[in-house]
Amino acid sequence: MTKSVLRLIVILMAMTLTTSSSAQEVQKKKTEVWDKVFPLSETVNHRKVEFRNRYGITLVGDLYTPKSGGNRMALAVCGPFGASKEQSSGLYAMKMAERGFVTCAFDPSFTGESGGEPRRTSSPDINTEDFLAAVDFLSCLPDVDEEKIGIIGICGWGGIALNAAAVDPRIKATVASTMYDMCRVNGNGYFDESDSEEARYAARQAMAAERTKAARTGQLTQGGGVVDPLPADAPQFVKDYYDYYKTRRGYHPRSGNSNDGWHTFGCQAYSNARFLYYINEIRSAVLIMHGEKAHSRYFGESAYQYMVEGKATGYDAVRKPNPVPGNKVLLIIPDASHCDLYDGGYTESEGRGQAKNKIPWEQLGAFLETNINTSNTTDE
C-alpha cells in the first residue's frame, strides 16, 4: 500500500471536533423538524426523545413506532461510527418499525444532538454504555416488553454492539451490519498493516504531541471527515465513503463524517483497547452481515469466527468455543460493498440510477423477531 493511500486512510480514520459548542448549546439546537436523508415512512410514527446514560450525558434519539400492529419488541440502533442518527441508523430504525418494532436511533455521546464534552470524541466504555442506556430507555416504554429488546450496530457501531451484547444479557438479539472492529483498526491499521510495536509507538507519539498542543493552546486540531476533494487515485472504499457522506445521497450537517470528523486524538482510547475479548461468551442470537466486496469484510468474518470458535486471525486471545453457537449467523451479501449496507446502494453516484436494495430488510426483521421471541441462551 502506498504512502498516499495510507495518508488517505489516516484522514478517514482521524475525523473531528468543534470546541465552541457546549452540551447545553447542542441541546438547544435539537430539532423536531424532519431532516433525515431518507423520507418518512407512511406506516410509522416519529418523535424526538431524550435519555441519560450512566455517565450523566443526555442522549438524543429518534423514536419510530408502527402506526398499527406493534409486536412489543424494541430495537436500539446506532452507527456508523462518526455518522448521525439522520443517516443510516435512522433508516434501519424506520425500516424495522415498519415491521412492528419500536425502535430508537440515537446519537452517541459527544456527537450530533447528544450532549457531552469535548464534542466529537469517542470512548470504548462510554460508547458501549450508550447502547446499554438506550436499552434502559426502551425497557421503560409502555408499549415495549422489557424481555424483548435487541440492538443493531452499523459499521464501527457493529463492533460496539457486539461488545454491548457480551456485557448485557438483556439484549436478546444483535445485528452487526458491515461492521468495523474499532479497536483493531485503530491499533493495527487497515488490514493489520500497522500491527507492530514500532508503528503503534509512532502513532502514540503523534497523538501525544497533539495533546500537548491542545493543552497549551486550548484548541483541538480537527482531523477532517471523509476526504474532500476526492483524489482521483483514492481507493475504491474511500470513493464509496465520499459518495455516501459528501453527496446528496447521505450528507447531513450534523454528521462528523460528512464534515469535520473527530479531533486528531479523538479515537486514542480505542487504539489501546481490545474490547471484543468476551464475545465468544455471547449466548443471545447474533447476526453479522457484510458485503461480499466490502473492504471491511475481514472484520466481520474474524469477529464471527472468534465469537463461535474462540480464536481467529486478528485476535491474540484463544478462548473456549461459544456455549451457544447455534444462534450465531454470518451473512455475506453478494456483490455488495461496505456502503451498500448503509442504505441499500445505488447503481450510479449520488444516489442516482437504480436502487440496488442490498439490505435484506425482511431477513433482518425475521431474524430479530424469531430470536427476540425465543431468546435461546442454551444449546438444545
mmCIF file of C-alpha atoms in Angstrom:
data_model
loop_
_atom_site.group_PDB
_atom_site.id
_atom_site.type_symbol
_atom_site.label_atom_id
_atom_site.label_comp_id
_atom_site.label_asym_id
_atom_site.label_seq_id
_atom_site.Cartn_x
_atom_site.Cartn_y
_atom_site.Cartn_z
ATOM 1 C CA MET A 1 0.000 0.000 0.000
ATOM 2 C CA THR A 2 1.436 3.408 -0.999
ATOM 3 C CA LYS A 3 2.106 6.263 1.402
ATOM 4 C CA SER A 4 -0.565 8.387 -0.325
ATOM 5 C CA VAL A 5 -3.149 5.691 0.242
ATOM 6 C CA LEU A 6 -2.098 5.360 3.866
ATOM 7 C CA ARG A 7 -2.451 9.107 4.313
ATOM 8 C CA LEU A 8 -5.982 8.920 2.947
ATOM 9 C CA ILE A 9 -6.759 6.150 5.389
ATOM 10 C CA VAL A 10 -5.361 8.181 8.269
ATOM 11 C CA ILE A 11 -7.536 11.134 7.222
ATOM 12 C CA LEU A 12 -10.537 8.864 7.066
ATOM 13 C CA MET A 13 -9.756 7.350 10.466
ATOM 14 C CA ALA A 14 -8.877 10.558 12.229
ATOM 15 C CA MET A 15 -12.059 12.577 11.820
ATOM 16 C CA THR A 16 -13.042 15.910 14.211
ATOM 17 C CA LEU A 17 -14.354 18.431 16.510
ATOM 18 C CA THR A 18 -15.620 21.859 17.280
ATOM 19 C CA THR A 19 -14.868 23.014 20.779
ATOM 20 C CA SER A 20 -17.033 26.131 20.886
ATOM 21 C CA SER A 21 -20.382 24.405 21.438
ATOM 22 C CA SER A 22 -21.233 23.393 24.974
ATOM 23 C CA ALA A 23 -23.536 20.460 25.693
ATOM 24 C CA GLN A 24 -26.241 22.968 26.597
ATOM 25 C CA GLU A 25 -25.891 24.735 23.271
ATOM 26 C CA VAL A 26 -26.049 21.423 21.440
ATOM 27 C CA GLN A 27 -29.283 20.572 23.230
ATOM 28 C CA LYS A 28 -30.794 23.920 22.221
ATOM 29 C CA LYS A 29 -30.169 23.026 18.586
ATOM 30 C CA LYS A 30 -32.277 19.876 18.852
ATOM 31 C CA THR A 31 -34.929 19.984 16.149
ATOM 32 C CA GLU A 32 -38.306 18.325 15.752
ATOM 33 C CA VAL A 33 -38.287 19.050 12.024
ATOM 34 C CA TRP A 34 -37.874 16.011 9.762
ATOM 35 C CA ASP A 35 -34.318 16.392 8.447
ATOM 36 C CA LYS A 36 -33.238 12.841 7.608
ATOM 37 C CA VAL A 37 -31.539 11.768 4.390
ATOM 38 C CA PHE A 38 -34.484 9.460 3.683
ATOM 39 C CA PRO A 39 -38.267 10.103 3.523
ATOM 40 C CA LEU A 40 -40.524 9.281 6.463
ATOM 41 C CA SER A 41 -42.500 6.071 6.007
ATOM 42 C CA GLU A 42 -46.262 6.468 5.909
ATOM 43 C CA THR A 43 -46.671 3.456 8.208
ATOM 44 C CA VAL A 44 -44.676 4.690 11.206
ATOM 45 C CA ASN A 45 -44.847 7.495 13.734
ATOM 46 C CA HIS A 46 -41.779 9.515 14.673
ATOM 47 C CA ARG A 47 -40.827 11.717 17.607
ATOM 48 C CA LYS A 48 -37.652 13.042 19.213
ATOM 49 C CA VAL A 49 -36.675 11.562 22.607
ATOM 50 C CA GLU A 50 -34.004 12.111 25.262
ATOM 51 C CA PHE A 51 -32.459 9.835 27.897
ATOM 52 C CA ARG A 52 -29.340 9.860 30.047
ATOM 53 C CA ASN A 53 -26.536 7.358 30.226
ATOM 54 C CA ARG A 54 -24.756 6.368 33.459
ATOM 55 C CA TYR A 55 -22.072 8.971 32.829
ATOM 56 C CA GLY A 56 -24.736 11.677 33.105
ATOM 57 C CA ILE A 57 -24.702 12.524 29.399
ATOM 58 C CA THR A 58 -28.036 13.294 27.744
ATOM 59 C CA LEU A 59 -28.530 11.305 24.555
ATOM 60 C CA VAL A 60 -30.960 12.398 21.854
ATOM 61 C CA GLY A 61 -32.723 9.868 19.671
ATOM 62 C CA ASP A 62 -35.463 9.432 17.110
ATOM 63 C CA LEU A 63 -38.204 7.067 18.253
ATOM 64 C CA TYR A 64 -40.023 5.203 15.491
ATOM 65 C CA THR A 65 -43.231 3.311 16.277
ATOM 66 C CA PRO A 66 -45.548 1.341 13.979
ATOM 67 C CA LYS A 67 -48.898 3.012 13.398
ATOM 68 C CA SER A 68 -50.544 -0.371 13.777
ATOM 69 C CA GLY A 69 -49.631 -3.956 14.586
ATOM 70 C CA GLY A 70 -46.789 -3.448 17.055
ATOM 71 C CA ASN A 71 -45.148 -6.648 18.334
ATOM 72 C CA ARG A 72 -43.972 -5.206 21.717
ATOM 73 C CA MET A 73 -40.368 -5.785 20.648
ATOM 74 C CA ALA A 74 -37.853 -2.948 20.607
ATOM 75 C CA LEU A 75 -34.510 -2.172 18.986
ATOM 76 C CA ALA A 76 -31.781 0.349 19.783
ATOM 77 C CA VAL A 77 -29.887 1.371 16.640
ATOM 78 C CA CYS A 78 -26.632 3.284 16.183
ATOM 79 C CA GLY A 79 -23.916 3.893 13.625
ATOM 80 C CA PRO A 80 -21.942 4.195 11.524
ATOM 81 C CA PHE A 81 -19.022 5.458 13.628
ATOM 82 C CA GLY A 82 -18.895 9.207 13.091
ATOM 83 C CA ALA A 83 -22.332 9.400 11.462
ATOM 84 C CA SER A 84 -25.560 10.854 12.857
ATOM 85 C CA LYS A 85 -28.983 9.339 13.503
ATOM 86 C CA GLU A 86 -30.337 11.191 10.469
ATOM 87 C CA GLN A 87 -28.363 8.865 8.223
ATOM 88 C CA SER A 88 -28.059 5.067 8.121
ATOM 89 C CA SER A 89 -29.141 4.259 11.689
ATOM 90 C CA GLY A 90 -32.367 6.193 11.256
ATOM 91 C CA LEU A 91 -33.132 4.295 8.063
ATOM 92 C CA TYR A 92 -32.559 0.934 9.777
ATOM 93 C CA ALA A 93 -34.729 2.019 12.697
ATOM 94 C CA MET A 94 -37.558 3.178 10.464
ATOM 95 C CA LYS A 95 -37.468 0.031 8.321
ATOM 96 C CA MET A 96 -37.698 -2.158 11.417
ATOM 97 C CA ALA A 97 -40.570 -0.024 12.764
ATOM 98 C CA GLU A 98 -42.400 -0.795 9.525
ATOM 99 C CA ARG A 99 -42.144 -4.436 10.614
ATOM 100 C CA GLY A 100 -43.691 -3.896 14.026
ATOM 101 C CA PHE A 101 -40.708 -2.974 16.240
ATOM 102 C CA VAL A 102 -40.456 0.069 18.466
ATOM 103 C CA THR A 103 -37.065 1.479 17.512
ATOM 104 C CA CYS A 104 -34.728 4.216 18.700
ATOM 105 C CA ALA A 105 -31.911 5.545 16.507
ATOM 106 C CA PHE A 106 -29.700 7.696 18.712
ATOM 107 C CA ASP A 107 -26.696 9.968 18.516
ATOM 108 C CA PRO A 108 -23.941 8.655 20.793
ATOM 109 C CA SER A 109 -22.234 10.773 23.427
ATOM 110 C CA PHE A 110 -20.264 13.795 22.192
ATOM 111 C CA THR A 111 -21.880 13.744 18.730
ATOM 112 C CA GLY A 112 -24.894 15.050 16.847
ATOM 113 C CA GLU A 113 -27.677 16.372 19.068
ATOM 114 C CA SER A 114 -26.495 14.401 22.104
ATOM 115 C CA GLY A 115 -24.543 16.001 24.961
ATOM 116 C CA GLY A 116 -21.027 15.504 26.206
ATOM 117 C CA GLU A 117 -17.769 17.446 26.069
ATOM 118 C CA PRO A 118 -15.488 17.707 24.229
ATOM 119 C CA ARG A 119 -17.511 17.371 21.049
ATOM 120 C CA ARG A 120 -16.888 14.509 18.655
ATOM 121 C CA THR A 121 -14.703 12.335 20.778
ATOM 122 C CA SER A 122 -15.028 8.610 21.455
ATOM 123 C CA SER A 123 -14.580 6.064 24.230
ATOM 124 C CA PRO A 124 -14.944 2.270 24.237
ATOM 125 C CA ASP A 125 -16.520 2.451 27.703
ATOM 126 C CA ILE A 126 -18.877 5.359 27.107
ATOM 127 C CA ASN A 127 -19.893 4.193 23.633
ATOM 128 C CA THR A 128 -20.799 0.768 24.998
ATOM 129 C CA GLU A 129 -22.712 2.450 27.829
ATOM 130 C CA ASP A 130 -24.646 4.480 25.241
ATOM 131 C CA PHE A 131 -26.120 1.244 23.848
ATOM 132 C CA LEU A 132 -26.965 -0.001 27.346
ATOM 133 C CA ALA A 133 -28.618 3.327 28.189
ATOM 134 C CA ALA A 134 -30.756 3.008 25.069
ATOM 135 C CA VAL A 135 -31.838 -0.429 26.290
ATOM 136 C CA ASP A 136 -32.680 1.152 29.673
ATOM 137 C CA PHE A 137 -34.819 3.735 27.905
ATOM 138 C CA LEU A 138 -36.659 1.239 25.716
ATOM 139 C CA SER A 139 -37.328 -1.112 28.628
ATOM 140 C CA CYS A 140 -39.376 1.607 30.359
ATOM 141 C CA LEU A 141 -41.709 2.338 27.434
ATOM 142 C CA PRO A 142 -45.292 1.126 27.997
ATOM 143 C CA ASP A 143 -45.614 -0.490 24.563
ATOM 144 C CA VAL A 144 -42.371 -2.490 24.945
ATOM 145 C CA ASP A 145 -41.854 -5.847 26.652
ATOM 146 C CA GLU A 146 -38.619 -5.389 28.623
ATOM 147 C CA GLU A 147 -37.721 -9.010 27.903
ATOM 148 C CA LYS A 148 -37.870 -8.429 24.138
ATOM 149 C CA ILE A 149 -35.170 -5.918 23.249
ATOM 150 C CA GLY A 150 -32.438 -6.180 20.623
ATOM 151 C CA ILE A 151 -29.834 -3.889 19.075
ATOM 152 C CA ILE A 152 -28.473 -3.029 15.627
ATOM 153 C CA GLY A 153 -24.993 -1.584 15.157
ATOM 154 C CA ILE A 154 -23.732 -0.350 11.796
ATOM 155 C CA CYS A 155 -20.080 -0.050 10.712
ATOM 156 C CA GLY A 156 -17.982 0.853 13.797
ATOM 157 C CA TRP A 157 -21.070 0.542 15.940
ATOM 158 C CA GLY A 158 -21.408 -3.060 14.766
ATOM 159 C CA GLY A 159 -18.368 -3.905 16.860
ATOM 160 C CA ILE A 160 -19.668 -1.801 19.735
ATOM 161 C CA ALA A 161 -22.972 -3.689 19.500
ATOM 162 C CA LEU A 162 -21.113 -6.984 19.934
ATOM 163 C CA ASN A 163 -19.361 -5.569 22.994
ATOM 164 C CA ALA A 164 -22.700 -4.461 24.433
ATOM 165 C CA ALA A 165 -24.244 -7.888 23.786
ATOM 166 C CA ALA A 166 -21.320 -9.553 25.554
ATOM 167 C CA VAL A 167 -21.863 -7.490 28.709
ATOM 168 C CA ASP A 168 -25.667 -7.235 28.878
ATOM 169 C CA PRO A 169 -27.919 -10.338 28.720
ATOM 170 C CA ARG A 170 -30.989 -8.096 28.443
ATOM 171 C CA ILE A 171 -30.052 -7.819 24.775
ATOM 172 C CA LYS A 172 -31.852 -10.779 23.208
ATOM 173 C CA ALA A 173 -30.592 -10.398 19.638
ATOM 174 C CA THR A 174 -27.894 -8.369 17.914
ATOM 175 C CA VAL A 175 -27.284 -7.389 14.296
ATOM 176 C CA ALA A 176 -23.835 -6.095 13.345
ATOM 177 C CA SER A 177 -24.054 -4.699 9.824
ATOM 178 C CA THR A 178 -20.958 -4.001 7.690
ATOM 179 C CA MET A 179 -19.019 -3.886 10.969
ATOM 180 C CA TYR A 180 -15.666 -2.426 11.906
ATOM 181 C CA ASP A 181 -13.681 -3.538 14.937
ATOM 182 C CA MET A 182 -12.683 -0.040 16.038
ATOM 183 C CA CYS A 183 -10.034 -1.289 18.454
ATOM 184 C CA ARG A 184 -8.380 -3.457 15.845
ATOM 185 C CA VAL A 185 -8.313 -0.826 13.110
ATOM 186 C CA ASN A 186 -7.066 1.920 15.446
ATOM 187 C CA GLY A 187 -4.403 -0.344 16.929
ATOM 188 C CA ASN A 188 -3.334 -2.278 13.839
ATOM 189 C CA GLY A 189 -4.297 -0.051 10.901
ATOM 190 C CA TYR A 190 -6.327 -1.222 7.938
ATOM 191 C CA PHE A 191 -5.739 -4.862 7.009
ATOM 192 C CA ASP A 192 -3.390 -5.078 10.034
ATOM 193 C CA GLU A 193 -0.633 -3.394 8.025
ATOM 194 C CA SER A 194 0.495 -1.348 11.048
ATOM 195 C CA ASP A 195 0.388 -4.209 13.522
ATOM 196 C CA SER A 196 3.794 -3.623 15.057
ATOM 197 C CA GLU A 197 5.180 -2.032 18.193
ATOM 198 C CA GLU A 198 7.089 0.474 16.078
ATOM 199 C CA ALA A 199 4.012 1.640 14.150
ATOM 200 C CA ARG A 200 1.939 1.935 17.304
ATOM 201 C CA TYR A 201 4.692 3.869 19.053
ATOM 202 C CA ALA A 202 4.881 6.333 16.168
ATOM 203 C CA ALA A 203 1.109 6.825 16.332
ATOM 204 C CA ARG A 204 1.278 7.314 20.099
ATOM 205 C CA GLN A 205 3.996 9.937 19.694
ATOM 206 C CA ALA A 206 1.868 11.827 17.170
ATOM 207 C CA MET A 207 -1.192 11.773 19.429
ATOM 208 C CA ALA A 208 0.883 12.811 22.445
ATOM 209 C CA ALA A 209 2.194 15.804 20.511
ATOM 210 C CA GLU A 210 -1.352 16.795 19.572
ATOM 211 C CA ARG A 211 -2.452 16.552 23.197
ATOM 212 C CA THR A 212 0.385 18.810 24.335
ATOM 213 C CA LYS A 213 -0.529 21.324 21.621
ATOM 214 C CA ALA A 214 -4.192 21.238 22.691
ATOM 215 C CA ALA A 215 -3.241 21.679 26.359
ATOM 216 C CA ARG A 216 -1.134 24.721 25.573
ATOM 217 C CA THR A 217 -3.493 26.414 23.128
ATOM 218 C CA GLY A 218 -6.889 25.298 24.412
ATOM 219 C CA GLN A 219 -7.758 24.322 20.860
ATOM 220 C CA LEU A 220 -8.345 20.839 19.469
ATOM 221 C CA THR A 221 -6.997 20.188 15.994
ATOM 222 C CA GLN A 222 -9.567 18.865 13.578
ATOM 223 C CA GLY A 223 -8.641 15.719 11.691
ATOM 224 C CA GLY A 224 -11.272 16.093 8.990
ATOM 225 C CA GLY A 225 -14.101 13.807 7.948
ATOM 226 C CA VAL A 226 -14.259 11.959 4.643
ATOM 227 C CA VAL A 227 -11.553 13.366 2.359
ATOM 228 C CA ASP A 228 -12.785 16.240 0.174
ATOM 229 C CA PRO A 229 -11.967 16.960 -2.590
ATOM 230 C CA LEU A 230 -11.681 13.342 -3.597
ATOM 231 C CA PRO A 231 -8.328 12.429 -5.203
ATOM 232 C CA ALA A 232 -8.626 10.597 -8.498
ATOM 233 C CA ASP A 233 -6.388 7.775 -7.224
ATOM 234 C CA ALA A 234 -8.287 7.256 -3.974
ATOM 235 C CA PRO A 235 -9.017 3.614 -3.066
ATOM 236 C CA GLN A 236 -12.490 2.449 -4.065
ATOM 237 C CA PHE A 237 -13.705 2.255 -0.473
ATOM 238 C CA VAL A 238 -12.743 5.914 0.077
ATOM 239 C CA LYS A 239 -14.701 6.780 -3.085
ATOM 240 C CA ASP A 240 -17.638 4.853 -1.673
ATOM 241 C CA TYR A 241 -17.453 6.790 1.607
ATOM 242 C CA TYR A 242 -17.350 10.044 -0.344
ATOM 243 C CA ASP A 243 -20.378 9.052 -2.403
ATOM 244 C CA TYR A 244 -22.415 8.422 0.738
ATOM 245 C CA TYR A 245 -21.248 11.105 3.155
ATOM 246 C CA LYS A 246 -20.379 14.014 0.867
ATOM 247 C CA THR A 247 -23.168 13.950 -1.731
ATOM 248 C CA ARG A 248 -26.924 14.413 -1.599
ATOM 249 C CA ARG A 249 -27.258 10.658 -1.099
ATOM 250 C CA GLY A 250 -26.240 10.795 2.560
ATOM 251 C CA TYR A 251 -24.801 14.200 3.517
ATOM 252 C CA HIS A 252 -26.037 15.667 6.806
ATOM 253 C CA PRO A 253 -24.809 18.841 8.528
ATOM 254 C CA ARG A 254 -24.567 17.169 11.964
ATOM 255 C CA SER A 255 -22.621 14.163 10.723
ATOM 256 C CA GLY A 256 -18.929 14.196 11.623
ATOM 257 C CA ASN A 257 -18.082 12.010 8.650
ATOM 258 C CA SER A 258 -19.867 14.428 6.315
ATOM 259 C CA ASN A 259 -17.997 17.397 7.784
ATOM 260 C CA ASP A 260 -15.062 17.773 10.180
ATOM 261 C CA GLY A 261 -14.955 14.281 11.724
ATOM 262 C CA TRP A 262 -13.154 13.561 15.011
ATOM 263 C CA HIS A 263 -10.354 15.576 16.547
ATOM 264 C CA THR A 264 -6.890 14.186 15.943
ATOM 265 C CA PHE A 265 -6.739 12.149 19.139
ATOM 266 C CA GLY A 266 -10.482 11.523 19.424
ATOM 267 C CA CYS A 267 -10.048 7.769 18.961
ATOM 268 C CA GLN A 268 -6.957 7.440 21.165
ATOM 269 C CA ALA A 269 -8.669 5.184 23.719
ATOM 270 C CA TYR A 270 -9.668 2.717 21.001
ATOM 271 C CA SER A 271 -6.082 2.341 19.799
ATOM 272 C CA ASN A 272 -5.008 0.854 23.113
ATOM 273 C CA ALA A 273 -8.045 -1.367 23.812
ATOM 274 C CA ARG A 274 -9.265 -4.795 22.702
ATOM 275 C CA PHE A 275 -12.875 -4.782 23.766
ATOM 276 C CA LEU A 276 -14.295 -7.841 21.932
ATOM 277 C CA TYR A 277 -12.426 -10.233 24.218
ATOM 278 C CA TYR A 278 -15.571 -11.909 25.601
ATOM 279 C CA ILE A 279 -17.793 -12.091 22.515
ATOM 280 C CA ASN A 280 -17.177 -15.862 22.481
ATOM 281 C CA GLU A 281 -19.426 -15.929 25.567
ATOM 282 C CA ILE A 282 -22.435 -14.186 23.992
ATOM 283 C CA ARG A 283 -25.365 -16.571 24.488
ATOM 284 C CA SER A 284 -28.028 -14.500 22.748
ATOM 285 C CA ALA A 285 -28.527 -14.516 18.978
ATOM 286 C CA VAL A 286 -26.119 -12.586 16.741
ATOM 287 C CA LEU A 287 -26.247 -11.872 13.017
ATOM 288 C CA ILE A 288 -23.099 -10.428 11.437
ATOM 289 C CA MET A 289 -23.912 -9.101 7.970
ATOM 290 C CA HIS A 290 -21.300 -7.984 5.465
ATOM 291 C CA GLY A 291 -20.983 -7.213 1.788
ATOM 292 C CA GLU A 292 -19.078 -9.652 -0.403
ATOM 293 C CA LYS A 293 -16.993 -6.791 -1.861
ATOM 294 C CA ALA A 294 -16.651 -4.741 1.334
ATOM 295 C CA HIS A 295 -13.104 -3.699 2.231
ATOM 296 C CA SER A 296 -14.168 -4.248 5.856
ATOM 297 C CA ARG A 297 -15.406 -7.797 5.367
ATOM 298 C CA TYR A 298 -12.448 -9.230 7.266
ATOM 299 C CA PHE A 299 -13.627 -7.532 10.462
ATOM 300 C CA GLY A 300 -16.968 -9.320 10.348
ATOM 301 C CA GLU A 301 -15.582 -12.699 9.355
ATOM 302 C CA SER A 302 -12.918 -12.629 12.073
ATOM 303 C CA ALA A 303 -15.383 -11.476 14.717
ATOM 304 C CA TYR A 304 -17.799 -14.239 13.747
ATOM 305 C CA GLN A 305 -15.090 -16.896 13.852
ATOM 306 C CA TYR A 306 -13.794 -15.694 17.214
ATOM 307 C CA MET A 307 -17.322 -15.454 18.603
ATOM 308 C CA VAL A 308 -18.090 -19.054 17.613
ATOM 309 C CA GLU A 309 -14.716 -20.803 17.897
ATOM 310 C CA GLY A 310 -12.868 -18.667 20.451
ATOM 311 C CA LYS A 311 -9.957 -17.999 18.109
ATOM 312 C CA ALA A 312 -9.424 -16.123 14.842
ATOM 313 C CA THR A 313 -6.979 -14.016 12.871
ATOM 314 C CA GLY A 314 -6.699 -10.581 14.430
ATOM 315 C CA TYR A 315 -7.412 -11.845 17.954
ATOM 316 C CA ASP A 316 -4.391 -12.622 20.114
ATOM 317 C CA ALA A 317 -6.504 -14.438 22.689
ATOM 318 C CA VAL A 318 -7.512 -18.073 22.378
ATOM 319 C CA ARG A 319 -10.601 -18.862 24.403
ATOM 320 C CA LYS A 320 -13.274 -21.526 24.672
ATOM 321 C CA PRO A 321 -15.780 -22.031 21.848
ATOM 322 C CA ASN A 322 -19.139 -20.336 22.247
ATOM 323 C CA PRO A 323 -21.541 -22.218 24.541
ATOM 324 C CA VAL A 324 -24.462 -21.380 22.223
ATOM 325 C CA PRO A 325 -23.129 -21.385 18.634
ATOM 326 C CA GLY A 326 -26.418 -22.395 17.023
ATOM 327 C CA ASN A 327 -27.929 -18.901 17.074
ATOM 328 C CA LYS A 328 -24.908 -17.171 15.523
ATOM 329 C CA VAL A 329 -25.132 -16.301 11.814
ATOM 330 C CA LEU A 330 -22.685 -14.859 9.281
ATOM 331 C CA LEU A 331 -24.496 -13.420 6.265
ATOM 332 C CA ILE A 332 -22.453 -12.316 3.240
ATOM 333 C CA ILE A 333 -24.451 -10.194 0.785
ATOM 334 C CA PRO A 334 -23.442 -10.991 -2.830
ATOM 335 C CA ASP A 335 -21.856 -8.178 -4.845
ATOM 336 C CA ALA A 336 -22.336 -5.615 -2.034
ATOM 337 C CA SER A 337 -19.785 -3.028 -0.911
ATOM 338 C CA HIS A 338 -19.341 -1.622 2.596
ATOM 339 C CA CYS A 339 -21.508 1.449 1.950
ATOM 340 C CA ASP A 340 -24.172 -0.538 0.085
ATOM 341 C CA LEU A 341 -25.268 -1.702 3.529
ATOM 342 C CA TYR A 342 -25.726 1.891 4.695
ATOM 343 C CA ASP A 343 -28.813 2.442 2.557
ATOM 344 C CA GLY A 344 -29.009 -0.427 0.065
ATOM 345 C CA GLY A 345 -26.737 1.165 -2.532
ATOM 346 C CA TYR A 346 -27.323 2.657 -5.972
ATOM 347 C CA THR A 347 -26.092 1.857 -9.472
ATOM 348 C CA GLU A 348 -24.900 5.433 -10.023
ATOM 349 C CA SER A 349 -23.206 8.004 -7.825
ATOM 350 C CA GLU A 350 -25.043 10.424 -5.515
ATOM 351 C CA GLY A 351 -27.982 8.057 -5.145
ATOM 352 C CA ARG A 352 -28.890 8.132 -8.811
ATOM 353 C CA GLY A 353 -29.748 5.261 -11.106
ATOM 354 C CA GLN A 354 -31.448 2.170 -9.785
ATOM 355 C CA ALA A 355 -31.567 1.186 -6.139
ATOM 356 C CA LYS A 356 -29.528 -1.985 -5.551
ATOM 357 C CA ASN A 357 -31.611 -2.961 -2.497
ATOM 358 C CA LYS A 358 -28.685 -4.800 -0.911
ATOM 359 C CA ILE A 359 -30.083 -4.695 2.628
ATOM 360 C CA PRO A 360 -32.323 -7.753 3.216
ATOM 361 C CA TRP A 361 -34.907 -5.997 5.397
ATOM 362 C CA GLU A 362 -37.284 -8.935 5.579
ATOM 363 C CA GLN A 363 -34.487 -11.320 6.566
ATOM 364 C CA LEU A 364 -33.243 -8.932 9.264
ATOM 365 C CA GLY A 365 -36.739 -8.474 10.629
ATOM 366 C CA ALA A 366 -37.382 -12.227 10.672
ATOM 367 C CA PHE A 367 -34.057 -12.931 12.419
ATOM 368 C CA LEU A 368 -34.713 -10.352 15.101
ATOM 369 C CA GLU A 369 -38.339 -11.281 15.680
ATOM 370 C CA THR A 370 -37.647 -15.009 15.839
ATOM 371 C CA ASN A 371 -34.702 -14.731 18.203
ATOM 372 C CA ILE A 372 -36.069 -11.995 20.435
ATOM 373 C CA ASN A 373 -39.232 -14.046 20.834
ATOM 374 C CA THR A 374 -37.469 -17.323 21.597
ATOM 375 C CA SER A 375 -34.444 -15.795 23.373
ATOM 376 C CA ASN A 376 -32.471 -19.056 23.312
ATOM 377 C CA THR A 377 -29.407 -18.833 25.541
ATOM 378 C CA THR A 378 -28.666 -22.545 25.795
ATOM 379 C CA ASP A 379 -27.912 -25.064 23.098
ATOM 380 C CA GLU A 380 -30.514 -27.733 22.586
#
